[in-house]
C-alpha positions as protocol buffer text, in pm:
chain_id: "A"
residue {
  index: 1
  type: MET
  ca { x: 3809 y: 1915 z: -452 }
}
residue {
  index: 2
  type: SER
  ca { x: 3607 y: 1671 z: -246 }
}
residue {
  index: 3
  type: ALA
  ca { x: 3731 y: 1472 z: 49 }
}
residue {
  index: 4
  type: PRO
  ca { x: 3801 y: 1103 z: -4 }
}
residue {
  index: 5
  type: ALA
  ca { x: 3523 y: 867 z: 89 }
}
residue {
  index: 6
  type: PRO
  ca { x: 3559 y: 716 z: 436 }
}
residue {
  index: 7
  type: ALA
  ca { x: 3658 y: 354 z: 462 }
}
residue {
  index: 8
  type: ALA
  ca { x: 3369 y: 110 z: 472 }
}
residue {
  index: 9
  type: PRO
  ca { x: 3282 y: -4 z: 824 }
}
residue {
  index: 10
  type: ARG
  ca { x: 3353 y: -368 z: 908 }
}
residue {
  index: 11
  type: THR
  ca { x: 2983 y: -449 z: 916 }
}
residue {
  index: 12
  type: THR
  ca { x: 2956 y: -338 z: 554 }
}
residue {
  index: 13
  type: THR
  ca { x: 3252 y: -558 z: 465 }
}
residue {
  index: 14
  type: ARG
  ca { x: 3095 y: -847 z: 656 }
}
residue {
  index: 15
  type: LEU
  ca { x: 2764 y: -788 z: 478 }
}
residue {
  index: 16
  type: ALA
  ca { x: 2934 y: -772 z: 139 }
}
residue {
  index: 17
  type: ARG
  ca { x: 3118 y: -1097 z: 213 }
}
residue {
  index: 18
  type: ALA
  ca { x: 2794 y: -1264 z: 320 }
}
residue {
  index: 19
  type: LEU
  ca { x: 2612 y: -1147 z: 7 }
}
residue {
  index: 20
  type: ARG
  ca { x: 2892 y: -1269 z: -217 }
}
residue {
  index: 21
  type: ALA
  ca { x: 2880 y: -1609 z: -48 }
}
residue {
  index: 22
  type: ALA
  ca { x: 2498 y: -1632 z: -28 }
}
residue {
  index: 23
  type: PRO
  ca { x: 2313 y: -1365 z: -227 }
}
residue {
  index: 24
  type: GLU
  ca { x: 1979 y: -1514 z: -126 }
}
residue {
  index: 25
  type: LEU
  ca { x: 2033 y: -1357 z: 217 }
}
residue {
  index: 26
  type: ALA
  ca { x: 1934 y: -1022 z: 66 }
}
residue {
  index: 27
  type: THR
  ca { x: 1597 y: -1163 z: -40 }
}
residue {
  index: 28
  type: ILE
  ca { x: 1551 y: -1330 z: 297 }
}
residue {
  index: 29
  type: ALA
  ca { x: 1624 y: -1002 z: 478 }
}
residue {
  index: 30
  type: ILE
  ca { x: 1369 y: -820 z: 263 }
}
residue {
  index: 31
  type: LEU
  ca { x: 1112 y: -1094 z: 322 }
}
residue {
  index: 32
  type: GLU
  ca { x: 1169 y: -1091 z: 699 }
}
residue {
  index: 33
  type: HIS
  ca { x: 1127 y: -715 z: 706 }
}
residue {
  index: 34
  type: ALA
  ca { x: 813 y: -734 z: 492 }
}
residue {
  index: 35
  type: ILE
  ca { x: 663 y: -992 z: 729 }
}
residue {
  index: 36
  type: HIS
  ca { x: 730 y: -767 z: 1028 }
}
residue {
  index: 37
  type: VAL
  ca { x: 565 y: -474 z: 845 }
}
residue {
  index: 38
  type: LEU
  ca { x: 269 y: -698 z: 757 }
}
residue {
  index: 39
  type: LEU
  ca { x: 226 y: -809 z: 1118 }
}
residue {
  index: 40
  type: ALA
  ca { x: 243 y: -451 z: 1243 }
}
residue {
  index: 41
  type: SER
  ca { x: -8 y: -340 z: 978 }
}
residue {
  index: 42
  type: LEU
  ca { x: -249 y: -619 z: 1065 }
}
residue {
  index: 43
  type: ALA
  ca { x: -224 y: -533 z: 1433 }
}
residue {
  index: 44
  type: ALA
  ca { x: -290 y: -166 z: 1358 }
}
residue {
  index: 45
  type: GLU
  ca { x: -593 y: -246 z: 1143 }
}
residue {
  index: 46
  type: HIS
  ca { x: -734 y: -518 z: 1368 }
}
residue {
  index: 47
  type: THR
  ca { x: -682 y: -391 z: 1722 }
}
residue {
  index: 48
  type: THR
  ca { x: -837 y: -709 z: 1869 }
}
residue {
  index: 49
  type: LEU
  ca { x: -604 y: -939 z: 1675 }
}
residue {
  index: 50
  type: ALA
  ca { x: -417 y: -1042 z: 1990 }
}
residue {
  index: 51
  type: ASP
  ca { x: -739 y: -1109 z: 2183 }
}
residue {
  index: 52
  type: PRO
  ca { x: -889 y: -1459 z: 2196 }
}
residue {
  index: 53
  type: ALA
  ca { x: -1106 y: -1537 z: 1894 }
}
residue {
  index: 54
  type: GLY
  ca { x: -1476 y: -1479 z: 1938 }
}
residue {
  index: 55
  type: PRO
  ca { x: -1768 y: -1661 z: 1777 }
}
residue {
  index: 56
  type: HIS
  ca { x: -1897 y: -1356 z: 1588 }
}
residue {
  index: 57
  type: GLU
  ca { x: -1578 y: -1214 z: 1442 }
}
residue {
  index: 58
  type: PRO
  ca { x: -1593 y: -1048 z: 1103 }
}
residue {
  index: 59
  type: PRO
  ca { x: -1441 y: -1253 z: 819 }
}
residue {
  index: 60
  type: SER
  ca { x: -1161 y: -999 z: 773 }
}
residue {
  index: 61
  type: LEU
  ca { x: -1047 y: -1048 z: 1135 }
}
residue {
  index: 62
  type: ARG
  ca { x: -1054 y: -1428 z: 1097 }
}
residue {
  index: 63
  type: ALA
  ca { x: -849 y: -1395 z: 778 }
}
residue {
  index: 64
  type: ALA
  ca { x: -607 y: -1156 z: 952 }
}
residue {
  index: 65
  type: ARG
  ca { x: -561 y: -1411 z: 1233 }
}
residue {
  index: 66
  type: ARG
  ca { x: -479 y: -1688 z: 983 }
}
residue {
  index: 67
  type: LEU
  ca { x: -246 y: -1463 z: 784 }
}
residue {
  index: 68
  type: SER
  ca { x: -70 y: -1347 z: 1099 }
}
residue {
  index: 69
  type: LEU
  ca { x: -25 y: -1706 z: 1215 }
}
residue {
  index: 70
  type: HIS
  ca { x: 121 y: -1824 z: 885 }
}
residue {
  index: 71
  type: ALA
  ca { x: 340 y: -1517 z: 836 }
}
residue {
  index: 72
  type: SER
  ca { x: 481 y: -1552 z: 1188 }
}
residue {
  index: 73
  type: ALA
  ca { x: 544 y: -1922 z: 1130 }
}
residue {
  index: 74
  type: LEU
  ca { x: 749 y: -1841 z: 820 }
}
residue {
  index: 75
  type: LEU
  ca { x: 991 y: -1631 z: 1027 }
}
residue {
  index: 76
  type: THR
  ca { x: 1123 y: -1942 z: 1206 }
}
residue {
  index: 77
  type: PRO
  ca { x: 1256 y: -2135 z: 904 }
}
residue {
  index: 78
  type: LEU
  ca { x: 1384 y: -1812 z: 748 }
}
residue {
  index: 79
  type: GLY
  ca { x: 1579 y: -1741 z: 1067 }
}
residue {
  index: 80
  type: ARG
  ca { x: 1712 y: -2096 z: 1080 }
}
residue {
  index: 81
  type: TYR
  ca { x: 1829 y: -2080 z: 720 }
}
residue {
  index: 82
  type: HIS
  ca { x: 1992 y: -1742 z: 776 }
}
residue {
  index: 83
  type: ALA
  ca { x: 2170 y: -1870 z: 1088 }
}
residue {
  index: 84
  type: SER
  ca { x: 2295 y: -2184 z: 913 }
}
residue {
  index: 85
  type: VAL
  ca { x: 2432 y: -1981 z: 622 }
}
residue {
  index: 86
  type: ASP
  ca { x: 2597 y: -1736 z: 866 }
}
residue {
  index: 87
  type: THR
  ca { x: 2763 y: -2032 z: 1039 }
}
residue {
  index: 88
  type: GLU
  ca { x: 2900 y: -2163 z: 709 }
}
residue {
  index: 89
  type: ILE
  ca { x: 3024 y: -1818 z: 606 }
}
residue {
  index: 90
  type: ALA
  ca { x: 3198 y: -1774 z: 942 }
}
residue {
  index: 91
  type: LYS
  ca { x: 3382 y: -2106 z: 890 }
}
residue {
  index: 92
  type: ALA
  ca { x: 3511 y: -2003 z: 547 }
}
residue {
  index: 93
  type: PRO
  ca { x: 3850 y: -1833 z: 532 }
}
residue {
  index: 94
  type: PRO
  ca { x: 3829 y: -1464 z: 444 }
}
residue {
  index: 95
  type: SER
  ca { x: 3892 y: -1382 z: 84 }
}
residue {
  index: 96
  type: LEU
  ca { x: 4190 y: -1168 z: -11 }
}
residue {
  index: 97
  type: MET
  ca { x: 3932 y: -934 z: -165 }
}
residue {
  index: 98
  type: ASP
  ca { x: 3792 y: -860 z: 181 }
}
residue {
  index: 99
  type: ASP
  ca { x: 4108 y: -670 z: 273 }
}
residue {
  index: 100
  type: LEU
  ca { x: 4095 y: -429 z: -20 }
}
residue {
  index: 101
  type: PRO
  ca { x: 3986 y: -75 z: 74 }
}
residue {
  index: 102
  type: TYR
  ca { x: 3732 y: -48 z: -211 }
}
């Protein structure tokens, strides 16, 4: 006989509530994570990415700079949207379903 599953932590309940209210937050979280992985990968591949641009850079480094700039810029509106949705979710009364142990 196996032991009963432990109760879900409150963060899991909070996450489940947020995803029920705004399922697009899951996609946004994945996209934010993917952007961070992209930026780290670009920095690993192009070790001079953070240095000032030079006149004789290879095309791949110039492209990496542009991609890094645009990807980083996308994080701001994604964060704003996420924060605004979180604010709206926090204002909403908790559902009776949130108190169920399953």
